[in-house]
C-alpha cells in the first residue's frame, strides 16, 4: 500500500484506475527489480525487434516484453519450452489492461544449461575433425598485415593496437569492426572474417573479445562462427575473454591466446628481439669480414714469401756473387798460366838464340855459298875457278877456288 | 643472394636500392649475405674475391642499418574495413 493516497473518486474511469494500478506497482521497489523463472511460451519477435513472450509454470503465467535495445545485448534467443530466468520491472500495459514484466535481462535457468549446449556443439565439431591439430596452420613469424576482428569500441581494440605498436610497429593493421555480443554478433563476426580475408588479404587474423559472462561470450560458441574460422584462408588467433575462458572459437582457431593482448603478442615478434637478432647478424657480418681479411692477408703474405723466395732478383744477386767469385778464380788462374808461359817462352828464346847461325859466325865459323846462294857443305859442290861467297860475323867477301 | 650467385658477380645495379626495401626484404637479404660469407669461409680457398667480399660486407651493413631505421621510424598504420574499402583510422585509438 502506498503511504498516501489521492482522494478516492466515487466512480473511476478505466484510464484513471489503470494508471492508479500502474503507479501502485511501479512504486513497489521489490517489483521494480525482480528475477522471475519459468518456461517460455508464445515467443515472438516481430519486425520491430522487440521480444514478446509468456513466462509460465504449472499454475500461473506472466506476460513479458523486452525492448529491442535490451534484446540486442543478448547472444541467444529463448525458444518456447526453454526454462529461463528473466530480470526486469513489473508494470502495466494500460492499453491492454495487463500487468507484465518489462524485461531487461534473461539467462538460461538452472545450472549450466548453456554449458550443456556448449558441450554438445563442441563434441559435434570435434567429431567432425574441426579441432584436429593437423588442421592448425602456422602463424607467420613476421606478418606484414594483421586483420583484427573485434568491437570498434572498448578497451580490447585499444589493448591490441597498443601491444602491436609496442612490439612490432612495422605491421599494418586492418580492423573489421563487429558486434561481439548480442543476437547479431555471430553473423557479424562471420561476415567480418570473410570480408577481411577477401578485401585485405592479411597474413593472420586476430579474433578478440574482452572478458564477460558465459552469455556475453556466447557469440564465440556459435556454430557458424566456428565454421567461418575453420574456412578462413588465413590463420586465425583467438583471444576471447580471460585466461580461464574457453570458447568453441578457441578450439577451432589455429592458435588460442588466453587474452586479446596475448593474441596480439602471439601474432607478432617483439622488436626488442628483432634488434638483438639484427645486432647479432651485424656482429657476424663484421667478424666474417675480419676473418676474410686476415685469411686473405695471411694468404697474401704467404704468397709474398714464396714470391721472394723465387724472385729473379735473389737469383741475380746470387749469380752476380758467383760471377765475382768465378772472375776472381779466373784472374788467379790466368795469372798463373801466363807466368808459366812466360817462363817457358824465355827458355825457348834462349834456346833459339843458342841456335842462331849468326852466333856461330861470332865464334869464327863462316858460311860459304855459291852464286846460286846454296850453302856449300861438301867438296863436290865446287869446281876449280868457281867464285864463292863467304859470310862472316860482320859481313861477306868473295873468293875463288884453286886447284 | 646465395653463395652460388655471389660467384656470378652480380653487379650492384642489379640489386634493389636498400632504401626501398621492406624490413622483411632487407632482413632476408642480410641473412643471405651472412650465409654467403660464411659458406665462403667454410669452403676455404677464396670462392669470393676480396672485392666481392667487401661489396657484400658494405651491402650487409647498409641492410642492417635499413632494418634499424625502419624499426626506429615505424608507426603502426591502422585501417578499417568500410564496406568494400579500407579507410584510415585515427592514430589516437
Short mmCIF file of C-alpha atoms in Angstrom, two decimals:
data_model
loop_
_atom_site.label_atom_id
_atom_site.label_comp_id
_atom_site.label_asym_id
_atom_site.label_seq_id
_atom_site.Cartn_x
_atom_site.Cartn_y
_atom_site.Cartn_z
CA UNK A 1 0.00 0.00 0.00
CA UNK A 2 1.27 3.49 -0.82
CA UNK A 3 1.94 5.80 2.05
CA UNK A 4 -0.57 8.33 0.87
CA UNK A 5 -3.50 8.10 -1.46
CA UNK A 6 -5.31 10.55 -3.62
CA UNK A 7 -8.93 11.13 -2.79
CA UNK A 8 -10.94 8.10 -3.83
CA UNK A 9 -13.45 9.00 -6.56
CA UNK A 10 -17.00 7.64 -6.40
CA UNK A 11 -16.62 6.23 -9.89
CA UNK A 12 -13.26 5.55 -11.70
CA UNK A 13 -12.61 5.93 -15.33
CA UNK A 14 -10.84 2.86 -16.74
CA UNK A 15 -7.88 5.05 -17.59
CA UNK A 16 -7.63 6.50 -14.11
CA UNK A 17 -7.94 3.12 -12.46
CA UNK A 18 -5.38 1.56 -14.76
CA UNK A 19 -2.95 4.41 -14.20
CA UNK A 20 -3.56 4.11 -10.46
CA UNK A 21 -2.68 0.44 -10.66
CA UNK A 22 0.41 1.16 -12.71
CA UNK A 23 1.67 3.77 -10.27
CA UNK A 24 0.93 1.42 -7.43
CA UNK A 25 3.03 -1.35 -8.97
CA UNK A 26 5.84 0.97 -10.04
CA UNK A 27 6.15 2.40 -6.55
CA UNK A 28 6.93 -1.04 -5.17
CA UNK A 29 10.73 -1.42 -5.00
CA UNK A 30 10.57 -5.21 -4.91
CA UNK A 31 8.56 -5.36 -8.13
CA UNK A 32 10.91 -2.97 -9.90
CA UNK A 33 13.95 -5.21 -9.51
CA UNK A 34 12.88 -8.78 -9.80
CA UNK A 35 14.12 -12.10 -11.17
CA UNK A 36 11.39 -14.48 -12.32
CA UNK A 37 11.89 -18.02 -13.53
CA UNK A 38 9.60 -20.03 -15.73
CA UNK A 39 9.11 -21.71 -19.05
CA UNK A 40 8.89 -19.68 -22.23
CA UNK A 41 5.78 -19.84 -24.38
CA UNK A 42 4.22 -17.78 -27.16
CA UNK A 43 7.63 -16.35 -28.01
CA UNK A 44 7.51 -13.82 -30.81
CA UNK A 45 9.90 -11.34 -32.32
CA UNK A 46 8.18 -9.06 -34.82
CA UNK A 47 9.95 -6.73 -37.22
CA UNK A 48 10.23 -4.09 -34.53
CA UNK A 49 12.87 -6.27 -32.87
CA UNK A 50 11.08 -6.24 -29.52
CA UNK A 51 10.61 -9.62 -27.88
CA UNK A 52 7.22 -10.80 -26.58
CA UNK A 53 6.69 -13.99 -24.65
CA UNK A 54 4.90 -15.52 -21.76
CA UNK A 55 6.64 -16.99 -18.77
CA UNK A 56 4.66 -19.73 -17.08
CA UNK A 57 4.84 -22.51 -14.63
CA UNK A 58 2.34 -25.18 -13.74
CA UNK A 59 -0.20 -22.84 -12.29
CA UNK A 60 0.40 -19.27 -13.47
CA UNK A 61 1.64 -17.20 -16.36
CA UNK A 62 3.28 -13.79 -16.74
CA UNK A 63 3.34 -11.65 -19.86
CA UNK A 64 6.85 -10.41 -20.68
CA UNK A 65 8.22 -7.82 -23.10
CA UNK A 66 11.84 -6.98 -23.87
CA UNK A 67 12.66 -3.93 -25.92
CA UNK A 68 14.89 -4.25 -28.96
CA UNK A 69 17.87 -2.48 -27.36
CA UNK A 70 17.87 -4.83 -24.39
CA UNK A 71 17.33 -7.83 -26.65
CA UNK A 72 20.36 -6.88 -28.75
CA UNK A 73 22.62 -7.26 -25.72
CA UNK A 74 21.86 -10.97 -25.64
CA UNK A 75 23.67 -13.59 -27.63
CA UNK A 76 20.89 -16.10 -27.83
CA UNK A 77 17.13 -16.05 -28.07
CA UNK A 78 14.96 -18.13 -25.82
CA UNK A 79 12.66 -20.58 -27.54
CA UNK A 80 9.30 -21.89 -26.49
CA UNK A 81 9.79 -24.51 -23.83
CA UNK A 82 13.09 -23.09 -22.58
CA UNK A 83 13.46 -22.69 -18.86
CA UNK A 84 14.85 -19.24 -18.28
CA UNK A 85 15.24 -16.62 -15.63
CA UNK A 86 14.15 -13.11 -16.51
CA UNK A 87 15.05 -9.86 -14.80
CA UNK A 88 13.01 -6.68 -15.04
CA UNK A 89 10.30 -4.49 -13.59
CA UNK A 90 6.58 -5.16 -13.24
CA UNK A 91 4.28 -2.56 -14.72
CA UNK A 92 1.01 -2.19 -16.51
CA UNK A 93 0.34 -2.06 -20.22
CA UNK A 94 -2.51 0.35 -19.96
CA UNK A 95 -3.99 -0.10 -23.44
CA UNK A 96 -4.17 -3.83 -22.94
CA UNK A 97 -5.19 -3.66 -19.33
CA UNK A 98 -2.44 -6.13 -18.49
CA UNK A 99 0.32 -6.11 -15.99
CA UNK A 100 3.53 -7.51 -17.39
CA UNK A 101 7.24 -7.88 -16.83
CA UNK A 102 9.37 -5.34 -18.69
CA UNK A 103 12.46 -7.50 -19.04
CA UNK A 104 16.00 -6.22 -19.46
CA UNK A 105 17.96 -9.46 -18.95
CA UNK A 106 17.38 -13.14 -19.28
CA UNK A 107 19.54 -16.18 -18.83
CA UNK A 108 19.05 -19.92 -19.00
CA UNK A 109 17.60 -21.24 -15.80
CA UNK A 110 19.33 -23.90 -13.85
CA UNK A 111 22.99 -24.68 -13.54
CA UNK A 112 24.92 -25.00 -16.80
CA UNK A 113 22.11 -25.05 -19.35
CA UNK A 114 24.26 -23.04 -21.77
CA UNK A 115 27.24 -25.11 -20.75
CA UNK A 116 25.39 -28.25 -21.79
CA UNK A 117 24.73 -26.71 -25.18
CA UNK A 118 28.39 -25.70 -25.41
CA UNK A 119 29.46 -29.26 -24.70
CA UNK A 120 27.08 -30.68 -27.30
CA UNK A 121 28.34 -28.37 -30.06
CA UNK A 122 31.96 -28.92 -29.03
CA UNK A 123 31.55 -32.70 -29.20
CA UNK A 124 29.88 -32.49 -32.60
CA UNK A 125 32.52 -30.24 -34.17
CA UNK A 126 35.30 -32.24 -32.60
CA UNK A 127 33.88 -35.42 -34.11
CA UNK A 128 33.89 -33.64 -37.47
CA UNK A 129 37.60 -33.02 -37.05
CA UNK A 130 37.37 -29.23 -36.87
CA UNK A 131 39.73 -29.08 -33.88
CA UNK A 132 42.28 -31.54 -35.28
CA UNK A 133 45.90 -30.49 -34.69
CA UNK A 134 46.79 -31.17 -38.34
CA UNK A 135 44.28 -28.51 -39.34
CA UNK A 136 46.20 -25.86 -37.40
CA UNK A 137 48.20 -23.60 -39.64
CA UNK A 138 51.48 -21.99 -38.55
CA UNK A 139 51.39 -18.34 -37.59
CA UNK A 140 53.77 -16.27 -39.75
CA UNK A 141 56.82 -15.11 -37.80
CA UNK A 142 56.83 -11.55 -39.14
CA UNK A 143 53.43 -10.66 -40.58
CA UNK A 144 53.18 -7.62 -42.82
CA UNK A 145 49.45 -7.18 -42.25
CA UNK A 146 47.25 -8.28 -39.37
CA UNK A 147 43.49 -8.41 -39.52
CA UNK A 148 41.64 -7.69 -36.30
CA UNK A 149 38.04 -8.76 -35.79
CA UNK A 150 36.62 -7.16 -32.67
CA UNK A 151 34.43 -4.40 -31.34
CA UNK A 152 35.47 -0.94 -32.53
CA UNK A 153 34.72 0.46 -29.09
CA UNK A 154 36.14 -0.51 -25.76
CA UNK A 155 39.42 -1.49 -24.27
CA UNK A 156 40.09 -4.60 -26.36
CA UNK A 157 40.95 -2.83 -29.62
CA UNK A 158 42.94 -0.27 -27.65
CA UNK A 159 44.93 -3.00 -25.90
CA UNK A 160 45.58 -4.89 -29.13
CA UNK A 161 46.76 -1.78 -31.01
CA UNK A 162 48.98 -0.71 -28.11
CA UNK A 163 50.55 -4.14 -27.95
CA UNK A 164 51.19 -4.19 -31.70
CA UNK A 165 52.56 -0.65 -31.57
CA UNK A 166 54.96 -1.57 -28.77
CA UNK A 167 56.09 -4.91 -30.18
CA UNK A 168 56.02 -4.59 -33.94
CA UNK A 169 55.11 -1.16 -35.31
CA UNK A 170 56.16 -2.29 -38.79
CA UNK A 171 52.93 -4.22 -39.15
CA UNK A 172 49.82 -2.81 -40.76
CA UNK A 173 46.51 -3.39 -39.03
CA UNK A 174 43.17 -3.75 -40.75
CA UNK A 175 40.22 -3.66 -38.40
CA UNK A 176 36.97 -5.37 -39.28
CA UNK A 177 34.68 -3.87 -36.70
CA UNK A 178 31.92 -6.15 -35.48
CA UNK A 179 29.49 -6.65 -32.66
CA UNK A 180 30.94 -9.21 -30.29
CA UNK A 181 27.84 -9.92 -28.27
CA UNK A 182 24.14 -9.90 -28.85
CA UNK A 183 21.90 -11.62 -31.31
CA UNK A 184 23.52 -10.10 -34.37
CA UNK A 185 27.07 -10.85 -33.26
CA UNK A 186 27.59 -14.33 -34.77
CA UNK A 187 26.61 -13.29 -38.27
CA UNK A 188 28.55 -10.03 -37.95
CA UNK A 189 31.67 -11.94 -36.89
CA UNK A 190 31.26 -14.41 -39.76
CA UNK A 191 30.99 -11.61 -42.29
CA UNK A 192 33.91 -9.69 -40.73
CA UNK A 193 36.13 -12.76 -41.04
CA UNK A 194 35.11 -13.34 -44.64
CA UNK A 195 35.42 -9.70 -45.73
CA UNK A 196 38.76 -9.27 -44.04
CA UNK A 197 40.27 -12.23 -45.87
CA UNK A 198 38.66 -11.21 -49.16
CA UNK A 199 39.41 -7.47 -49.14
CA UNK A 200 42.52 -7.00 -47.00
CA UNK A 201 44.42 -10.24 -47.56
CA UNK A 202 46.09 -10.21 -44.13
CA UNK A 203 48.81 -12.68 -43.08
CA UNK A 204 46.98 -13.54 -39.89
CA UNK A 205 43.68 -12.62 -38.22
CA UNK A 206 43.10 -11.89 -34.54
CA UNK A 207 39.57 -12.62 -33.33
CA UNK A 208 39.14 -10.97 -29.97
CA UNK A 209 36.72 -10.03 -27.25
CA UNK A 210 37.15 -8.88 -23.68
CA UNK A 211 36.05 -10.82 -20.65
CA UNK A 212 32.44 -11.38 -19.71
CA UNK A 213 29.89 -13.88 -18.59
CA UNK A 214 29.25 -17.07 -20.50
CA UNK A 215 26.26 -15.29 -22.06
CA UNK A 216 28.47 -12.38 -23.13
CA UNK A 217 30.89 -14.72 -24.82
CA UNK A 218 28.16 -16.77 -26.43
CA UNK A 219 28.74 -15.49 -29.96
CA UNK A 220 32.12 -17.25 -29.84
CA UNK A 221 30.34 -20.53 -29.15
CA UNK A 222 28.26 -20.16 -32.28
CA UNK A 223 28.48 -22.93 -34.85
CA UNK A 224 28.57 -20.54 -37.82
CA UNK A 225 31.43 -18.58 -36.25
CA UNK A 226 33.27 -21.84 -35.67
CA UNK A 227 32.83 -22.85 -39.30
CA UNK A 228 33.87 -19.42 -40.56
CA UNK A 229 37.11 -19.69 -38.56
CA UNK A 230 37.74 -23.16 -39.97
CA UNK A 231 37.07 -21.89 -43.51
CA UNK A 232 39.29 -18.84 -43.18
CA UNK A 233 42.05 -18.84 -45.82
CA UNK A 234 44.24 -17.03 -43.30
CA UNK A 235 45.39 -18.41 -39.91
CA UNK A 236 43.20 -17.18 -37.03
CA UNK A 237 44.34 -16.45 -33.49
CA UNK A 238 41.53 -16.32 -30.95
CA UNK A 239 41.77 -14.13 -27.88
CA UNK A 240 38.40 -14.29 -26.19
CA UNK A 241 37.64 -13.37 -22.60
CA UNK A 242 40.05 -14.19 -19.83
CA UNK A 243 42.62 -16.89 -19.42
CA UNK A 244 40.10 -19.29 -17.92
CA UNK A 245 37.50 -18.85 -20.65
CA UNK A 246 37.41 -21.46 -23.37
CA UNK A 247 35.05 -20.97 -26.29
CA UNK A 248 34.37 -23.07 -29.40
CA UNK A 249 36.22 -20.35 -31.35
CA UNK A 250 39.31 -21.10 -29.27
CA UNK A 251 39.19 -24.77 -30.21
CA UNK A 252 38.74 -24.10 -33.93
CA UNK A 253 41.28 -21.29 -34.14
CA UNK A 254 44.76 -22.07 -35.44
CA UNK A 255 46.14 -20.67 -32.20
CA UNK A 256 44.34 -19.87 -28.95
CA UNK A 257 45.55 -16.89 -26.93
CA UNK A 258 44.37 -16.52 -23.33
CA UNK A 259 43.50 -12.82 -23.79
CA UNK A 260 43.22 -10.25 -26.62
CA UNK A 261 46.56 -8.72 -25.60
CA UNK A 262 48.17 -12.16 -25.65
CA UNK A 263 46.72 -12.70 -29.14
CA UNK A 264 48.49 -9.55 -30.34
CA UNK A 265 51.69 -10.82 -28.73
CA UNK A 266 51.42 -14.25 -30.35
CA UNK A 267 50.81 -12.64 -33.73
CA UNK A 268 53.99 -10.57 -33.75
CA UNK A 269 57.69 -10.73 -32.99
CA UNK A 270 58.98 -8.42 -30.28
CA UNK A 271 61.07 -5.60 -31.71
CA UNK A 272 63.48 -5.96 -28.78
CA UNK A 273 64.20 -9.48 -30.05
CA UNK A 274 64.45 -8.18 -33.60
CA UNK A 275 67.04 -5.64 -32.51
CA UNK A 276 69.08 -8.36 -30.83
CA UNK A 277 68.76 -10.51 -33.95
CA UNK A 278 69.91 -7.59 -36.09
CA UNK A 279 72.82 -6.81 -33.83
CA UNK A 280 73.88 -10.48 -33.92
CA UNK A 281 73.74 -10.50 -37.71
CA UNK A 282 75.78 -7.32 -37.83
CA UNK A 283 78.39 -8.79 -35.48
CA UNK A 284 78.61 -11.96 -37.52
CA UNK A 285 79.00 -9.90 -40.67
CA UNK A 286 81.88 -7.87 -39.18
CA UNK A 287 83.54 -10.97 -37.82
CA UNK A 288 83.24 -12.75 -41.14
CA UNK A 289 84.80 -9.88 -43.00
CA UNK A 290 87.61 -9.65 -40.45
CA UNK A 291 88.24 -13.35 -40.80
CA UNK A 292 88.10 -13.00 -44.55
CA UNK A 293 90.58 -10.14 -44.34
CA UNK A 294 93.02 -11.89 -42.09
CA UNK A 295 92.82 -15.08 -44.13
CA UNK A 296 93.28 -13.17 -47.31
CA UNK A 297 96.20 -11.14 -45.94
CA UNK A 298 97.77 -14.29 -44.49
CA UNK A 299 97.49 -15.90 -47.91
CA UNK A 300 98.91 -12.73 -49.38
CA UNK A 301 101.91 -12.74 -47.04
CA UNK A 302 102.43 -16.39 -47.77
CA UNK A 303 102.44 -15.64 -51.47
CA UNK A 304 104.77 -12.73 -50.90
CA UNK A 305 107.19 -15.02 -49.09
CA UNK A 306 107.06 -17.55 -51.86
CA UNK A 307 107.46 -14.82 -54.40
CA UNK A 308 110.51 -13.51 -52.60
CA UNK A 309 111.99 -16.95 -52.37
CA UNK A 310 111.58 -17.36 -56.11
CA UNK A 311 112.40 -13.82 -57.05
CA UNK A 312 114.80 -13.31 -60.04
CA UNK A 313 116.47 -10.55 -58.00
CA UNK A 314 117.50 -13.12 -55.47
CA UNK A 315 118.83 -15.35 -58.21
CA UNK A 316 120.53 -12.49 -59.97
CA UNK A 317 122.21 -11.42 -56.74
CA UNK A 318 123.31 -14.93 -56.12
CA UNK A 319 124.53 -15.29 -59.72
CA UNK A 320 126.38 -12.00 -59.50
CA UNK A 321 128.21 -13.26 -56.47
CA UNK A 322 129.07 -16.40 -58.35
CA UNK A 323 130.32 -14.36 -61.28
CA UNK A 324 132.54 -12.35 -58.94
CA UNK A 325 133.88 -15.48 -57.47
CA UNK A 326 134.47 -17.01 -60.88
CA UNK A 327 136.08 -13.79 -62.01
CA UNK A 328 138.44 -13.88 -59.07
CA UNK A 329 139.28 -17.50 -59.69
CA UNK A 330 139.67 -16.83 -63.39
CA UNK A 331 142.08 -13.96 -62.68
CA UNK A 332 144.16 -16.08 -60.38
CA UNK A 333 144.25 -18.99 -62.79
CA UNK A 334 145.11 -16.75 -65.75
CA UNK A 335 148.00 -15.10 -63.93
CA UNK A 336 149.47 -18.42 -63.01
CA UNK A 337 149.21 -19.70 -66.54
CA UNK A 338 150.76 -16.54 -68.00
CA UNK A 339 153.66 -16.89 -65.63
CA UNK A 340 154.25 -20.44 -66.71
CA UNK A 341 154.06 -19.47 -70.36
CA UNK A 342 156.41 -16.59 -69.88
CA UNK A 343 158.99 -18.81 -68.23
CA UNK A 344 158.63 -21.38 -70.94
CA UNK A 345 158.90 -18.74 -73.61
CA UNK A 346 162.05 -17.30 -72.11
CA UNK A 347 163.62 -20.77 -72.16
CA UNK A 348 162.64 -21.18 -75.79
CA UNK A 349 164.06 -17.77 -76.67
CA UNK A 350 167.36 -18.65 -75.08
CA UNK A 351 167.38 -21.97 -76.81
CA UNK A 352 166.58 -20.39 -80.16
CA UNK A 353 169.23 -17.76 -79.55
CA UNK A 354 171.77 -20.53 -78.99
CA UNK A 355 170.84 -21.98 -82.37
CA UNK A 356 171.25 -18.70 -84.30
CA UNK A 357 173.89 -19.17 -87.08
CA UNK A 358 174.98 -15.59 -86.54
CA UNK A 359 176.12 -16.60 -83.07
CA UNK A 360 178.27 -19.37 -84.64
CA UNK A 361 179.86 -16.84 -87.03
CA UNK A 362 180.84 -14.83 -83.94
CA UNK A 363 182.85 -17.79 -82.79
CA UNK A 364 184.85 -17.80 -86.08
CA UNK A 365 182.86 -20.10 -88.32
CA UNK A 366 181.87 -18.86 -91.84
CA UNK A 367 179.11 -19.71 -94.24
CA UNK A 368 180.19 -20.34 -97.88
CA UNK A 369 177.60 -20.09 -100.59
CA UNK A 370 177.80 -20.38 -104.38
CA UNK A 371 176.46 -17.84 -106.77
CA UNK A 372 173.03 -19.53 -106.54
CA UNK A 373 173.05 -18.84 -102.80
CA UNK A 374 173.35 -22.52 -101.88
CA UNK A 375 175.33 -23.25 -98.80
CA UNK A 376 178.49 -25.24 -99.59
CA UNK A 377 178.92 -28.13 -97.20
CA UNK A 378 180.81 -30.74 -99.47
CA UNK A 379 183.79 -30.75 -101.87
CA UNK A 380 181.70 -31.98 -104.73
CA UNK A 381 179.69 -28.82 -104.71
CA UNK A 382 182.60 -26.71 -106.01
CA UNK A 383 184.72 -26.68 -109.12
CA UNK A 384 188.10 -25.08 -109.84
CA UNK A 385 187.99 -21.41 -110.55
CA UNK A 386 184.39 -21.07 -109.20
CA UNK A 387 183.62 -17.82 -107.41
CA UNK A 388 182.11 -18.35 -103.95
CA UNK A 389 180.78 -16.06 -101.32
CA UNK A 390 181.99 -16.21 -97.72
CA UNK A 391 179.86 -14.82 -94.91
CA UNK A 392 181.43 -13.97 -91.60
CA UNK A 393 180.02 -12.34 -88.50
CA UNK A 394 180.27 -8.75 -89.64
CA UNK A 395 179.93 -9.08 -93.47
CA UNK A 396 180.94 -11.15 -96.52
CA UNK A 397 183.62 -11.32 -99.22
CA UNK A 398 184.22 -13.18 -102.44
CA UNK A 399 186.83 -15.95 -103.00
CA UNK A 400 187.93 -18.19 -105.97
CA UNK A 401 188.54 -21.90 -105.79
CA UNK A 402 192.10 -23.01 -106.68
CA UNK A 403 193.11 -26.41 -107.84
CA UNK B 1 71.91 -13.85 -52.60
CA UNK B 2 73.30 -17.35 -52.40
CA UNK B 3 76.99 -18.23 -52.48
CA UNK B 4 76.46 -19.59 -55.98
CA UNK B 5 75.11 -16.27 -57.15
CA UNK B 6 77.96 -14.48 -55.43
CA UNK B 7 80.32 -16.27 -57.73
CA UNK B 8 78.38 -14.91 -60.65
CA UNK B 9 79.40 -11.45 -59.60
CA UNK B 10 76.05 -9.68 -59.67
CA UNK B 11 76.54 -6.03 -60.36
CA UNK B 12 75.43 -3.57 -57.71
CA UNK B 13 72.93 -2.03 -60.06
CA UNK B 14 71.13 -5.34 -60.36
CA UNK B 15 70.22 -5.21 -56.66
CA UNK B 16 67.28 -3.16 -55.41
CA UNK B 17 68.05 0.09 -53.67
CA UNK B 18 68.40 -0.56 -49.94
CA UNK B 19 66.28 2.44 -49.00
CA UNK B 20 63.32 0.96 -50.86
CA UNK B 21 63.39 -2.45 -49.20
CA UNK B 22 60.84 -3.52 -46.61
CA UNK B 23 62.07 -4.80 -43.28
CA UNK B 24 61.35 -8.35 -44.37
CA UNK B 25 63.23 -7.97 -47.64
CA UNK B 26 66.21 -6.23 -46.07
CA UNK B 27 66.47 -8.80 -43.28
CA UNK B 28 66.18 -11.71 -45.70
CA UNK B 29 68.97 -10.33 -47.89
CA UNK B 30 71.13 -9.61 -44.84
CA UNK B 31 70.72 -13.21 -43.70
CA UNK B 32 71.66 -14.42 -47.19
CA UNK B 33 74.77 -12.26 -47.25
CA UNK B 34 75.93 -13.57 -43.89
CA UNK B 35 75.27 -17.10 -45.13
CA UNK B 36 77.19 -16.42 -48.35
CA UNK B 37 80.19 -15.10 -46.45
CA UNK B 38 80.04 -17.99 -44.01
CA UNK B 39 79.82 -20.54 -46.81
CA UNK B 40 82.84 -19.00 -48.45
CA UNK B 41 84.80 -19.12 -45.23
CA UNK B 42 83.93 -22.74 -44.69
CA UNK B 43 84.79 -23.63 -48.27
CA UNK B 44 88.27 -22.25 -47.71
CA UNK B 45 90.36 -21.09 -50.65
CA UNK B 46 88.60 -17.90 -51.67
CA UNK B 47 85.40 -18.58 -53.53
CA UNK B 48 84.79 -14.86 -53.23
CA UNK B 49 87.20 -12.26 -54.37
CA UNK B 50 88.21 -9.58 -51.91
CA UNK B 51 86.21 -7.05 -53.91
CA UNK B 52 83.15 -9.25 -53.81
CA UNK B 53 83.51 -9.87 -50.09
CA UNK B 54 83.91 -6.14 -49.48
CA UNK B 55 80.86 -5.38 -51.60
CA UNK B 56 78.83 -7.95 -49.69
CA UNK B 57 80.00 -6.55 -46.38
CA UNK B 58 79.08 -2.99 -47.31
CA UNK B 59 75.72 -4.12 -48.63
CA UNK B 60 75.12 -6.07 -45.41
CA UNK B 61 75.93 -3.04 -43.30
CA UNK B 62 73.53 -0.91 -45.32
CA UNK B 63 70.85 -3.57 -44.95
CA UNK B 64 71.21 -3.80 -41.17
CA UNK B 65 71.05 -0.03 -40.95
CA UNK B 66 67.93 -0.07 -43.11
CA UNK B 67 66.29 -2.57 -40.74
CA UNK B 68 67.16 -0.50 -37.68
CA UNK B 69 65.93 2.69 -39.33
CA UNK B 70 62.65 1.01 -40.20
CA UNK B 71 62.23 -0.17 -36.60
CA UNK B 72 63.11 3.26 -35.23
CA UNK B 73 60.79 5.17 -37.51
CA UNK B 74 57.91 2.72 -37.73
CA UNK B 75 54.47 3.95 -36.80
CA UNK B 76 51.65 1.47 -36.62
CA UNK B 77 49.28 2.01 -39.52
CA UNK B 78 45.69 1.18 -38.74
CA UNK B 79 42.93 0.96 -41.30
CA UNK B 80 39.38 -0.22 -41.12
CA UNK B 81 37.14 -2.16 -43.46
CA UNK B 82 34.35 0.10 -44.58
CA UNK B 83 32.08 -1.67 -46.98
CA UNK B 84 34.39 -2.78 -49.78
CA UNK B 85 37.08 -0.22 -48.91
CA UNK B 86 39.90 0.24 -46.46
CA UNK B 87 39.85 3.60 -44.70
CA UNK B 88 42.44 5.06 -42.34
CA UNK B 89 41.62 5.07 -38.65
CA UNK B 90 42.67 7.98 -36.48
CA UNK B 91 46.02 7.21 -34.85
CA UNK B 92 44.88 8.01 -31.34
CA UNK B 93 42.88 4.75 -31.00
#
